[in-house]
Tab-separated table of C-alpha atoms in Angstrom:
chain	number	residue	atom	x	y	z
A	42	MET	CA	112.230	237.515	-40.186
A	43	LYS	CA	115.876	238.462	-39.694
A	44	LYS	CA	118.123	236.041	-37.829
A	45	GLU	CA	118.941	238.807	-35.346
A	46	GLN	CA	115.257	239.222	-34.450
A	47	ARG	CA	114.705	235.464	-34.217
A	48	ASN	CA	117.630	235.212	-31.796
A	49	GLY	CA	116.221	238.244	-29.961
A	50	ILE	CA	113.075	236.270	-29.070
A	51	TRP	CA	115.146	233.640	-27.263
A	52	ILE	CA	117.302	236.371	-25.652
A	53	GLY	CA	114.132	238.082	-24.350
A	54	ILE	CA	112.798	234.798	-22.945
A	55	GLY	CA	116.201	233.990	-21.446
A	56	LEU	CA	116.565	237.410	-19.776
A	57	VAL	CA	113.142	237.111	-18.118
A	58	LEU	CA	113.926	233.578	-16.896
A	59	LEU	CA	117.300	234.777	-15.574
A	60	CYS	CA	115.634	237.613	-13.653
A	61	HIS	CA	113.082	235.115	-12.248
A	62	ALA	CA	115.922	232.893	-11.029
A	63	ILE	CA	117.852	235.798	-9.462
A	64	LEU	CA	114.729	237.127	-7.706
A	65	ILE	CA	113.674	233.718	-6.360
A	66	ILE	CA	117.170	232.901	-5.085
A	67	ALA	CA	117.626	236.388	-3.548
A	68	MET	CA	114.292	236.219	-1.706
A	69	LEU	CA	114.435	232.503	-0.793
A	70	GLU	CA	115.067	233.041	2.922
A	71	MET	CA	112.761	236.054	3.312
A	72	PHE	CA	109.553	235.500	1.345
A	73	PRO	CA	108.119	232.879	-1.054
A	74	ILE	CA	108.221	235.393	-3.914
A	75	TYR	CA	107.571	232.681	-6.542
A	76	LEU	CA	103.935	232.658	-5.422
A	77	LEU	CA	103.564	236.271	-6.602
A	78	ILE	CA	106.103	236.363	-9.413
A	79	GLY	CA	103.321	236.917	-11.973
A	80	PHE	CA	102.783	240.406	-10.503
A	81	VAL	CA	106.331	241.226	-9.363
A	82	GLN	CA	107.946	240.437	-12.730
A	83	VAL	CA	106.591	243.725	-14.168
A	84	VAL	CA	109.573	245.448	-12.472
A	85	TYR	CA	112.026	243.805	-14.907
A	86	VAL	CA	109.857	242.721	-17.858
A	87	VAL	CA	109.106	246.358	-18.779
A	88	PRO	CA	112.806	247.449	-18.856
A	89	ILE	CA	113.696	244.321	-20.881
A	90	CYS	CA	110.941	245.274	-23.361
A	91	LEU	CA	112.577	248.688	-23.709
A	92	LEU	CA	115.655	246.859	-25.033
A	93	GLY	CA	113.285	245.862	-27.830
A	94	LEU	CA	113.521	249.396	-29.222
A	95	LYS	CA	116.761	248.178	-30.815
A	96	ASN	CA	115.743	244.555	-31.404
A	97	VAL	CA	111.996	243.927	-31.540
A	98	GLY	CA	112.550	240.183	-30.990
A	99	ILE	CA	113.757	240.839	-27.416
A	100	ALA	CA	110.506	242.653	-26.583
A	101	GLN	CA	108.451	239.853	-28.146
A	102	GLY	CA	110.341	237.198	-26.210
A	103	ALA	CA	110.082	239.102	-22.912
A	104	LEU	CA	106.322	239.642	-23.331
A	105	ILE	CA	105.711	235.972	-24.203
A	106	ALA	CA	107.782	234.825	-21.200
A	107	GLY	CA	105.975	237.314	-18.930
A	108	GLY	CA	102.534	236.164	-20.121
A	109	VAL	CA	103.362	232.467	-19.676
A	110	THR	CA	104.841	233.177	-16.217
A	111	PHE	CA	101.619	234.927	-15.218
A	112	LEU	CA	99.597	231.927	-16.462
A	113	LEU	CA	101.840	229.389	-14.718
A	114	ASN	CA	101.931	231.360	-11.470
A	115	SER	CA	98.480	230.202	-10.418
A	116	VAL	CA	99.594	226.614	-10.507
A	117	ALA	CA	96.299	224.775	-10.407
A	118	CYS	CA	93.187	225.785	-12.338
A	119	PHE	CA	91.958	226.806	-8.932
A	120	GLY	CA	94.155	227.095	-5.856
A	121	MET	CA	97.875	227.206	-5.228
A	122	GLY	CA	100.792	224.952	-4.433
A	123	VAL	CA	104.053	224.714	-6.316
A	124	PHE	CA	106.400	222.164	-4.827
A	125	SER	CA	105.636	219.797	-2.017
B	134	MET	CA	96.970	205.988	-7.294
B	135	THR	CA	96.789	209.022	-5.012
B	136	PHE	CA	95.910	212.602	-5.932
B	137	PRO	CA	97.692	214.974	-6.404
B	138	PHE	CA	99.968	212.589	-8.294
B	139	TYR	CA	103.336	214.263	-7.631
B	140	LEU	CA	106.139	213.532	-10.079
B	141	HIS	CA	109.650	212.853	-8.828
B	142	LEU	CA	112.629	214.103	-10.805
B	143	GLY	CA	115.799	213.473	-8.821
B	144	PRO	CA	115.628	215.505	-5.596
B	145	LEU	CA	112.658	217.544	-6.874
B	146	THR	CA	109.021	216.705	-6.301
B	147	ILE	CA	107.020	218.491	-8.953
B	148	HIS	CA	103.347	219.330	-8.886
B	149	PRO	CA	101.681	217.607	-11.874
B	150	HIS	CA	99.799	220.767	-12.879
B	151	LEU	CA	102.993	222.817	-13.138
B	152	LEU	CA	104.730	220.163	-15.222
B	153	PHE	CA	101.905	219.442	-17.648
B	154	GLU	CA	100.895	223.085	-18.014
B	155	SER	CA	104.509	224.006	-18.844
B	156	LEU	CA	104.613	221.142	-21.361
B	157	ALA	CA	101.297	222.354	-22.803
B	158	TYR	CA	102.657	225.844	-23.554
B	159	PHE	CA	105.996	224.580	-24.861
B	160	ILE	CA	104.656	221.762	-27.057
B	161	GLY	CA	101.648	223.845	-28.179
B	162	PHE	CA	104.072	226.575	-29.321
B	163	ARG	CA	106.254	224.034	-31.147
B	164	VAL	CA	103.184	222.529	-32.867
B	165	TYR	CA	102.160	226.053	-33.937
B	166	LEU	CA	105.594	226.719	-35.464
B	167	TRP	CA	105.532	223.311	-37.156
B	168	THR	CA	102.000	223.345	-38.587
B	169	ARG	CA	101.397	227.037	-39.276
B	170	ASN	CA	100.827	228.130	-42.851
B	171	LYS	CA	104.063	230.002	-43.581
B	172	GLU	CA	102.430	231.944	-46.433
B	173	ARG	CA	99.503	233.187	-44.332
B	174	ILE	CA	101.481	235.543	-42.126
B	175	PRO	CA	105.202	236.469	-41.979
B	176	MET	CA	107.108	235.307	-38.888
B	177	GLN	CA	107.531	238.783	-37.384
B	178	GLN	CA	103.809	239.567	-37.516
B	179	GLY	CA	103.098	235.995	-36.421
B	180	MET	CA	105.175	236.546	-33.280
B	181	TRP	CA	103.236	239.731	-32.470
B	182	VAL	CA	100.033	237.671	-32.811
B	183	ILE	CA	101.505	235.152	-30.328
B	184	VAL	CA	102.325	238.040	-27.948
B	185	GLY	CA	98.708	239.292	-28.209
B	186	ALA	CA	97.372	235.770	-27.631
B	187	THR	CA	99.617	235.172	-24.594
B	188	LEU	CA	98.881	238.487	-22.861
B	189	GLY	CA	95.157	238.281	-23.695
B	190	ALA	CA	94.995	234.704	-22.390
B	191	ALA	CA	96.792	235.691	-19.160
B	192	PHE	CA	94.362	238.559	-18.532
B	193	GLY	CA	91.198	236.712	-19.651
B	194	SER	CA	91.886	233.533	-17.702
B	195	LYS	CA	92.377	235.511	-14.507
B	196	LEU	CA	89.426	237.871	-14.991
B	197	LEU	CA	86.964	235.006	-15.499
B	198	ALA	CA	88.376	233.141	-12.476
B	199	TRP	CA	87.748	236.228	-10.318
B	200	LEU	CA	84.135	236.242	-11.542
B	201	GLU	CA	83.527	232.692	-10.274
B	202	SER	CA	82.513	234.265	-6.982
B	203	PRO	CA	82.483	238.066	-7.251
B	204	ALA	CA	81.628	238.532	-3.562
B	205	LEU	CA	84.628	236.442	-2.497
B	206	THR	CA	86.900	238.318	-4.917
B	207	LEU	CA	85.713	241.673	-3.576
B	208	ALA	CA	86.297	240.487	-0.021
B	209	HIS	CA	89.884	239.537	-0.961
B	210	TRP	CA	90.658	242.435	-3.340
B	211	ASN	CA	93.819	243.306	-1.357
B	212	ASP	CA	95.069	239.724	-0.921
B	213	PRO	CA	97.616	239.076	-3.730
B	214	PHE	CA	97.803	235.343	-2.928
B	215	TYR	CA	94.046	234.993	-3.469
B	216	LEU	CA	94.166	237.111	-6.646
B	217	MET	CA	96.995	235.021	-8.129
B	218	GLY	CA	95.200	231.720	-7.442
B	219	GLY	CA	92.913	230.278	-10.098
B	220	LYS	CA	92.467	230.599	-13.839
B	221	THR	CA	90.068	229.320	-16.484
B	222	ILE	CA	90.681	227.908	-19.972
B	223	VAL	CA	87.522	229.517	-21.385
B	224	GLY	CA	88.679	232.919	-20.097
B	225	GLY	CA	92.105	232.238	-21.583
B	226	LEU	CA	90.657	231.375	-24.990
B	227	LEU	CA	88.312	234.369	-25.136
B	228	GLY	CA	90.968	236.708	-23.700
B	229	GLY	CA	93.478	235.332	-26.200
B	230	LEU	CA	91.021	236.004	-29.013
B	231	ILE	CA	90.572	239.642	-27.903
B	232	GLY	CA	94.362	239.996	-27.487
B	233	VAL	CA	94.972	238.703	-31.023
B	234	GLU	CA	92.351	240.996	-32.556
B	235	LEU	CA	93.769	244.037	-30.717
B	236	MET	CA	97.311	243.126	-31.768
B	237	LYS	CA	96.228	242.671	-35.402
B	238	LYS	CA	94.747	246.180	-35.315
B	239	ILE	CA	98.003	247.581	-33.867
B	240	ILE	CA	100.239	245.908	-36.484
B	241	GLY	CA	97.725	246.535	-39.285
B	242	TRP	CA	97.088	242.881	-40.176
B	243	THR	CA	93.622	242.212	-41.608
B	244	ARG	CA	93.724	238.553	-42.668
B	245	SER	CA	92.465	235.787	-40.376
B	246	THR	CA	95.159	233.998	-38.364
B	247	GLY	CA	93.023	231.588	-36.309
B	248	ASP	CA	93.234	228.413	-38.413
B	249	ASP	CA	96.898	227.980	-37.462
B	250	PHE	CA	95.946	227.918	-33.768
B	251	ALA	CA	93.272	225.180	-33.746
B	252	LEU	CA	95.573	222.127	-33.631
B	253	PRO	CA	98.207	223.656	-31.267
B	254	LEU	CA	95.403	224.611	-28.863
B	255	ILE	CA	93.948	221.078	-28.954
B	256	VAL	CA	97.384	219.576	-28.227
B	257	GLY	CA	98.148	222.125	-25.477
B	258	MET	CA	94.745	221.900	-23.793
B	259	SER	CA	94.847	218.078	-23.797
B	260	LEU	CA	98.259	218.123	-22.105
B	261	GLY	CA	97.098	220.755	-19.615
B	262	ARG	CA	94.046	218.694	-18.697
B	263	ILE	CA	96.277	215.704	-17.853
B	264	GLY	CA	97.813	217.985	-15.198
B	265	CYS	CA	94.343	218.996	-13.986
B	266	PHE	CA	93.312	215.320	-13.709
B	267	LEU	CA	96.480	214.322	-11.837
B	268	THR	CA	96.005	217.262	-9.415
B	269	GLY	CA	92.669	215.794	-8.303
B	270	LEU	CA	90.257	217.588	-5.997
B	271	ASP	CA	92.565	220.609	-5.385
B	272	ASP	CA	92.192	221.652	-9.005
B	273	HIS	CA	88.392	222.049	-8.803
B	274	THR	CA	88.022	220.784	-12.388
B	275	HIS	CA	86.505	217.407	-11.468
B	276	GLY	CA	82.832	216.626	-11.937
B	277	SER	CA	79.934	215.941	-9.572
B	278	PRO	CA	79.476	212.592	-7.780
B	279	THR	CA	78.239	209.853	-10.120
B	280	THR	CA	77.327	206.179	-10.301
B	281	TRP	CA	78.544	205.963	-13.915
B	282	ILE	CA	81.194	203.389	-14.793
B	283	THR	CA	83.519	206.302	-15.623
B	284	GLY	CA	83.464	207.551	-12.003
B	285	ILE	CA	86.886	208.134	-10.393
B	286	ASP	CA	87.723	208.253	-6.706
B	287	PHE	CA	90.020	211.267	-6.301
B	288	GLY	CA	90.906	210.249	-2.752
B	289	ASP	CA	87.855	211.077	-0.654
B	290	GLY	CA	85.968	207.823	-1.332
B	291	VAL	CA	83.406	209.488	-3.633
B	292	LEU	CA	83.161	208.504	-7.315
B	293	ARG	CA	83.071	211.639	-9.490
B	294	HIS	CA	82.868	212.434	-13.195
B	295	PRO	CA	86.456	212.801	-14.511
B	296	THR	CA	85.452	215.837	-16.582
B	297	GLN	CA	89.109	216.495	-17.418
B	298	LEU	CA	89.275	213.133	-19.245
B	299	TYR	CA	85.908	213.763	-20.950
B	300	GLU	CA	87.382	217.030	-22.187
B	301	ILE	CA	90.503	215.370	-23.588
B	302	ALA	CA	88.338	212.802	-25.407
B	303	PHE	CA	86.106	215.570	-26.794
B	304	LEU	CA	89.095	217.642	-27.953
B	305	TRP	CA	90.470	214.724	-29.991
B	306	LEU	CA	87.047	214.009	-31.502
B	307	LEU	CA	86.972	217.682	-32.463
B	308	ALA	CA	90.472	217.366	-33.952
B	309	GLY	CA	89.265	214.377	-35.993
B	310	GLY	CA	86.282	216.378	-37.241
B	311	LEU	CA	88.509	219.292	-38.252
B	312	LEU	CA	90.865	216.863	-39.999
B	313	LEU	CA	87.957	215.499	-42.055
B	314	LEU	CA	87.184	219.059	-43.162
B	315	ARG	CA	90.750	219.869	-44.232
B	316	HIS	CA	90.074	219.488	-47.973
B	317	ARG	CA	86.722	221.309	-47.892
B	318	PRO	CA	86.728	224.812	-49.404
B	319	LEU	CA	85.952	226.721	-46.210
B	320	PRO	CA	86.458	230.463	-45.629
B	321	GLU	CA	89.708	231.581	-43.969
B	322	GLY	CA	89.363	231.265	-40.197
B	323	ALA	CA	86.516	228.729	-40.451
B	324	ARG	CA	88.423	225.889	-38.801
B	325	PHE	CA	89.249	228.031	-35.778
B	326	GLN	CA	85.643	229.207	-35.582
B	327	LEU	CA	84.438	225.581	-35.609
B	328	PHE	CA	87.008	224.679	-32.941
B	329	MET	CA	85.879	227.522	-30.670
B	330	PHE	CA	82.170	226.852	-31.253
B	331	GLY	CA	82.626	223.128	-30.530
B	332	TYR	CA	84.734	223.652	-27.412
B	333	LEU	CA	82.503	226.368	-25.951
B	334	LEU	CA	79.422	224.188	-26.571
B	335	PHE	CA	81.160	221.321	-24.758
B	336	ARG	CA	82.004	223.564	-21.790
B	337	LEU	CA	78.465	224.950	-21.638
B	338	CYS	CA	77.183	221.358	-21.248
B	339	ALA	CA	80.041	219.883	-19.167
B	340	ASP	CA	79.876	222.599	-16.517
B	341	PHE	CA	76.386	221.413	-15.544
B	342	ILE	CA	78.083	218.333	-14.047
B	343	LYS	CA	80.700	220.338	-12.154
B	344	PRO	CA	80.234	221.263	-8.486
B	345	THR	CA	81.286	224.895	-8.998
B	346	PRO	CA	79.027	227.699	-7.705
B	347	HIS	CA	76.356	228.526	-10.291
B	348	GLU	CA	75.949	232.135	-9.261
B	349	TYR	CA	74.268	233.456	-12.405
B	350	TRP	CA	70.761	231.877	-12.480
B	351	ILE	CA	71.436	228.242	-13.569
B	352	PHE	CA	74.853	229.090	-14.990
B	353	ASN	CA	78.343	229.551	-13.599
B	354	ASN	CA	80.846	232.207	-14.746
B	355	ILE	CA	82.365	229.877	-17.361
B	356	GLN	CA	79.006	228.946	-18.884
B	357	LEU	CA	78.085	232.615	-19.157
B	358	ALA	CA	81.346	233.385	-20.987
B	359	ALA	CA	80.840	230.266	-23.151
B	360	LEU	CA	77.338	231.500	-24.078
B	361	ALA	CA	78.738	234.892	-25.118
B	362	GLY	CA	81.406	233.128	-27.201
B	363	LEU	CA	78.804	230.817	-28.786
B	364	LEU	CA	76.697	233.813	-29.842
B	365	TYR	CA	79.781	235.477	-31.362
B	366	TYR	CA	80.986	232.404	-33.257
B	367	GLY	CA	77.444	231.313	-34.188
B	368	ARG	CA	77.026	234.668	-35.896
B	369	LEU	CA	80.340	234.306	-37.738
B	370	ILE	CA	79.540	230.747	-38.881
B	371	SER	CA	76.040	231.743	-40.047
B	372	ARG	CA	77.675	234.260	-42.423
B	373	TRP	CA	79.717	231.651	-44.297
B	374	ARG	CA	77.080	230.895	-46.896
B	375	ARG	CA	75.993	234.478	-47.491
B	376	PRO	CA	77.321	235.810	-50.793
B	377	THR	CA	79.402	238.974	-50.578
B	378	PRO	CA	78.066	242.124	-52.336
B	379	ALA	CA	80.583	241.469	-55.148
B	380	GLU	CA	79.255	237.914	-55.600
B	381	LYS	CA	75.693	239.234	-55.607
B	382	GLU	CA	76.579	241.689	-58.373
B	383	THR	CA	78.134	238.871	-60.398
B	384	VAL	CA	74.956	236.817	-60.037
B	385	HIS	CA	72.757	239.748	-61.113
B	386	ALA	CA	75.055	240.792	-63.964
């Protein structure tokens, strides 16, 4: 695997995490968006994946970050609650 | 000790499930990178397999959770908070398996990739179950009331089976068993098949001592999925000893 693609994976993960942070901070006063971020993230994960047309690692990283976010979003194995 | 056992990091109070589940994914991924057979699959294809596993696990874990009570899910089909709540490990494993197989078809990879996942999954699932245990009753992964010496009071004064801890103990016994087999000449993918068969068999049995709704005759949604997985892996394992047509020809020649 080329170094550029390996770095792309971390760039993809980083971009998704950055978008999560921006969205959560922007919506903090209006709506607890972090409870639904697993669904809402599609809006920016798909465009980030399109960057992967040039560097496939970015798409891989974005998809892995999106999948893990979706899994983590339902915090408990049943039920919700993030921070006390 | 009170449940949920919140963890304090500076000004933050973190839910134990969030912390241990995050650790499970991160450390599981690191263990995969560390222990994987570098000659089995190149890194680029390996990463696509990880993508398939992650997306399949996300979809499968959610789908099976929705099937715990189909009537309730239908009643809440337009409530995103309800739909986002809940997930199941068995659904994640079976969904991950389907995701990997689909991805392998897309990238044109025919060799088995599962053996590299057995140990990372054991490490990740054990860490995740610590979070489930520390969450207590809210997590709905505890067992039924018991008089056994292993009973734990999760805060309501009732001693219950700590099925999360049973699962961790079973996973490490399974890891020990797989370690004993490491020098045996087994077919490619056999270790992962044994891991899945063992874990699904454990869940089929353990879910009889869980107070979840058993909506499908005597089974719950997880047991039904575990049964389907057991049939699939049982069939694969039963084929190990059968000689291939080429071997048969050699014998007859």
